[in-house]
mmCIF file of C-alpha atoms in Angstrom:
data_model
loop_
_atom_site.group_PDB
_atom_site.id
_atom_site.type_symbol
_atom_site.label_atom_id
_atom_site.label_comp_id
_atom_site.label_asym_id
_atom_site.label_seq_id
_atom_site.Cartn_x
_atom_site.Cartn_y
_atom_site.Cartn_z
ATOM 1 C CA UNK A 1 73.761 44.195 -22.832
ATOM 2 C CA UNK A 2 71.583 41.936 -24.788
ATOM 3 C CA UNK A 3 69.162 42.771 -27.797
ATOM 4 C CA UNK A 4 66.162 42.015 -26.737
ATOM 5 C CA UNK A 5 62.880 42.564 -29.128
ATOM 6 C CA UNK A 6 58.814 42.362 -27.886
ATOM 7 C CA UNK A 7 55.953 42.278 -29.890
ATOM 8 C CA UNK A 8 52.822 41.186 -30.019
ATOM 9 C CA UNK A 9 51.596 44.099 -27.946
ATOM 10 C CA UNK A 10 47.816 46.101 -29.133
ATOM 11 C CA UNK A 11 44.353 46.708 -28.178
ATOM 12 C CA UNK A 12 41.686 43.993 -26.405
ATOM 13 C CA UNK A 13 38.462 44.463 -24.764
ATOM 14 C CA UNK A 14 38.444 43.452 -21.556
ATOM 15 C CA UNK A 15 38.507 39.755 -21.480
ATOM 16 C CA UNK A 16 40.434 39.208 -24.487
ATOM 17 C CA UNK A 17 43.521 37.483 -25.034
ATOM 18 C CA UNK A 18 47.029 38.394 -25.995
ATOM 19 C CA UNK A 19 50.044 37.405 -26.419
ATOM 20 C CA UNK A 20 53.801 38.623 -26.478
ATOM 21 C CA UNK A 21 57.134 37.217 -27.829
ATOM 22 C CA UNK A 22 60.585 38.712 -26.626
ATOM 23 C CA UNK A 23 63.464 37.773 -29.353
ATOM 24 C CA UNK A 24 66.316 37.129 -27.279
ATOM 25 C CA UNK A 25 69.796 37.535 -29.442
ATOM 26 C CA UNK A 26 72.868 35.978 -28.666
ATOM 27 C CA UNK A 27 73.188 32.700 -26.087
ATOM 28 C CA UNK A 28 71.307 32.194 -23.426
ATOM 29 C CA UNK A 29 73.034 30.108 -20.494
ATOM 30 C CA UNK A 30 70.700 27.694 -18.515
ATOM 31 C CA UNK A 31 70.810 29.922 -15.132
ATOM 32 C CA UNK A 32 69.445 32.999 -16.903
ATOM 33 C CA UNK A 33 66.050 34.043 -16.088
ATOM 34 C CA UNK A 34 63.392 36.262 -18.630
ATOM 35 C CA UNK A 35 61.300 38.126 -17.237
ATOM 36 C CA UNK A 36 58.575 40.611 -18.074
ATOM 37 C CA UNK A 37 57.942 43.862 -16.307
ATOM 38 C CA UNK A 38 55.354 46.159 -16.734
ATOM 39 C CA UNK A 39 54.119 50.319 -16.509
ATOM 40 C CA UNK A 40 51.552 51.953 -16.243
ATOM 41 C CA UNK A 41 50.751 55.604 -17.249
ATOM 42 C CA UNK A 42 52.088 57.362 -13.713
ATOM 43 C CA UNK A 43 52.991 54.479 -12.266
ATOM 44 C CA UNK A 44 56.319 52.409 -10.950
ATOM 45 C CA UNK A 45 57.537 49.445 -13.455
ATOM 46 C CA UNK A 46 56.690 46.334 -11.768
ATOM 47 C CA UNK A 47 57.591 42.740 -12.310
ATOM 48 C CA UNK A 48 54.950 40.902 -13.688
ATOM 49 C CA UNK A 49 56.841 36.837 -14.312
ATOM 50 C CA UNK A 50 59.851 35.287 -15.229
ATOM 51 C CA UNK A 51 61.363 32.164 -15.799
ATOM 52 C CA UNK A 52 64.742 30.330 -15.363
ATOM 53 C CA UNK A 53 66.135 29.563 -19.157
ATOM 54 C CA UNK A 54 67.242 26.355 -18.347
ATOM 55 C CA UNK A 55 64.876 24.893 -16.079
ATOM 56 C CA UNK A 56 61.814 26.238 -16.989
ATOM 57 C CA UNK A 57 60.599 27.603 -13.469
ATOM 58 C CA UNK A 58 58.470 30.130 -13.673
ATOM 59 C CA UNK A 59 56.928 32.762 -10.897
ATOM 60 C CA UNK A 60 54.272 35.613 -11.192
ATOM 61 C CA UNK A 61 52.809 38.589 -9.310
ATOM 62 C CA UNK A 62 49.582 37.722 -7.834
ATOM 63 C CA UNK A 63 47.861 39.886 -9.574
ATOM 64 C CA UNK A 64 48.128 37.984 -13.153
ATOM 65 C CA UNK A 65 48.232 34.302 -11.294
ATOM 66 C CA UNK A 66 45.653 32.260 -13.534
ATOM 67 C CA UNK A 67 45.243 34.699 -16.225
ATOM 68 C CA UNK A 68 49.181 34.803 -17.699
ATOM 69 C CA UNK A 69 52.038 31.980 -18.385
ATOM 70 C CA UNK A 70 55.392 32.786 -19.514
ATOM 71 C CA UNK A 71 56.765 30.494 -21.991
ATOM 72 C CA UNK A 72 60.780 29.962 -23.724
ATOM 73 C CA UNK A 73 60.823 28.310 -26.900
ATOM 74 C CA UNK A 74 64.393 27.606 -26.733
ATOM 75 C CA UNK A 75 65.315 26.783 -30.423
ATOM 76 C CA UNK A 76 64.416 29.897 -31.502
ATOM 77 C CA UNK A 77 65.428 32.169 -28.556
ATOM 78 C CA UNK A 78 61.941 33.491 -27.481
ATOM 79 C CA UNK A 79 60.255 34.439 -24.656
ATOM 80 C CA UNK A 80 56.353 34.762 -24.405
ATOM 81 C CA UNK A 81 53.421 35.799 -22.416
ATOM 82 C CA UNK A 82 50.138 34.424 -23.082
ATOM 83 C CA UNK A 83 47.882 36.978 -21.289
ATOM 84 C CA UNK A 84 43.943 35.651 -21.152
ATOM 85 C CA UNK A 85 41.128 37.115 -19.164
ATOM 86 C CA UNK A 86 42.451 40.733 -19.564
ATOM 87 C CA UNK A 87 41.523 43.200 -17.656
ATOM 88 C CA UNK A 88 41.673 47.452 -17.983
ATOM 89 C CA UNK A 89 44.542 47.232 -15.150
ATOM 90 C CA UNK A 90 47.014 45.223 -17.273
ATOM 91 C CA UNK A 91 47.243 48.413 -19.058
ATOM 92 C CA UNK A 92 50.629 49.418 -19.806
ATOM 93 C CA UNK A 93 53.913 48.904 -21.612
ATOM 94 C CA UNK A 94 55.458 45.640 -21.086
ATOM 95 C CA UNK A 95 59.249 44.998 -20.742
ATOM 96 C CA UNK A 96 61.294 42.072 -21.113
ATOM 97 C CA UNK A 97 63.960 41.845 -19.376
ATOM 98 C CA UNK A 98 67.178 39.259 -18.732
ATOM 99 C CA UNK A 99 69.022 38.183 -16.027
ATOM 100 C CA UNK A 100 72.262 36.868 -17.653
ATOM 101 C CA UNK A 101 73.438 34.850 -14.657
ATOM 102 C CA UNK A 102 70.044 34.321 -12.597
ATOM 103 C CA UNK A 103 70.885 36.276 -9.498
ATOM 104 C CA UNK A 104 67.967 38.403 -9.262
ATOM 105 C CA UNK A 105 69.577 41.393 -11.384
ATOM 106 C CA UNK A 106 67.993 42.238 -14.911
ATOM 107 C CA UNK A 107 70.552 44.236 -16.282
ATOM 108 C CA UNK A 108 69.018 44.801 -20.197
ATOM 109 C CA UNK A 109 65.734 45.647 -21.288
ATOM 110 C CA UNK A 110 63.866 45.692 -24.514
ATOM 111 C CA UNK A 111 61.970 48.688 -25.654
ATOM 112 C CA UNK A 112 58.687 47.875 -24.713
ATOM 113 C CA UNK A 113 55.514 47.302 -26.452
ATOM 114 C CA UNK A 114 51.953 48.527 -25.339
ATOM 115 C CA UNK A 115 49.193 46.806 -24.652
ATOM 116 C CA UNK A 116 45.816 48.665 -23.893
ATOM 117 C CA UNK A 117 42.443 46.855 -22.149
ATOM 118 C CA UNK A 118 39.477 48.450 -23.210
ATOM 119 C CA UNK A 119 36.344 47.979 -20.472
#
């Protein structure tokens, strides 16, 4: 399991901007993939993007195509999500997530941070 840490998580009217940051601790090997999932009040946790450490390949639900971009910053081990054009349904706590070797399996998970669109 790694320590992973969001933040940047808080209230925005609806077309606002924010933007998150996962702290990743330990190494990170070029075939791991971040991700970050997301859940809404009664709802499943769903996968919202991700992208390979190493390469920088990214992919996204279609719902937040155009409006989000994940990000590394690989000296200093983050992760982020630059969310723009928000909308009330991107309610909900976000997760990051890792994939230690890349093969589709996130096996640790931070403990989430909230963010909350406001119409």
């Amino acid at each position: 399991q790694t320590p992973l840490a969001e933040s940047g998580g808080g209230l925005v009217q609806a077309g606002g901007s924010l933007r998150l940051s996962c702290a990743v601790s330990g190494r990170i090997y070029s075939s791991t993939a971040l991700g970050w999932f997301r859940q809404a009040p009664s709802k499943e946790r769903e996968f919202v993007a991700r992208i390979r450490w190493g390469a920088g390949t990214t992919y996204y639900t279609d719902s937040v195509k155009g409006r989000f971009t994940i990000s590394r910053d690989k000296a200093e081990n983050l992760v982020h999500l630059q969310m723009n054009n928000l909308k009330p349904e991107d309610t909900a706590v976000y997760y990051c997530a890792e994939d230690r070797g890349g093969n589709g399996s996130f096996e640790s998970w931070g403990q989430g941070t909230q963010v909350t669109v406001s119409s």
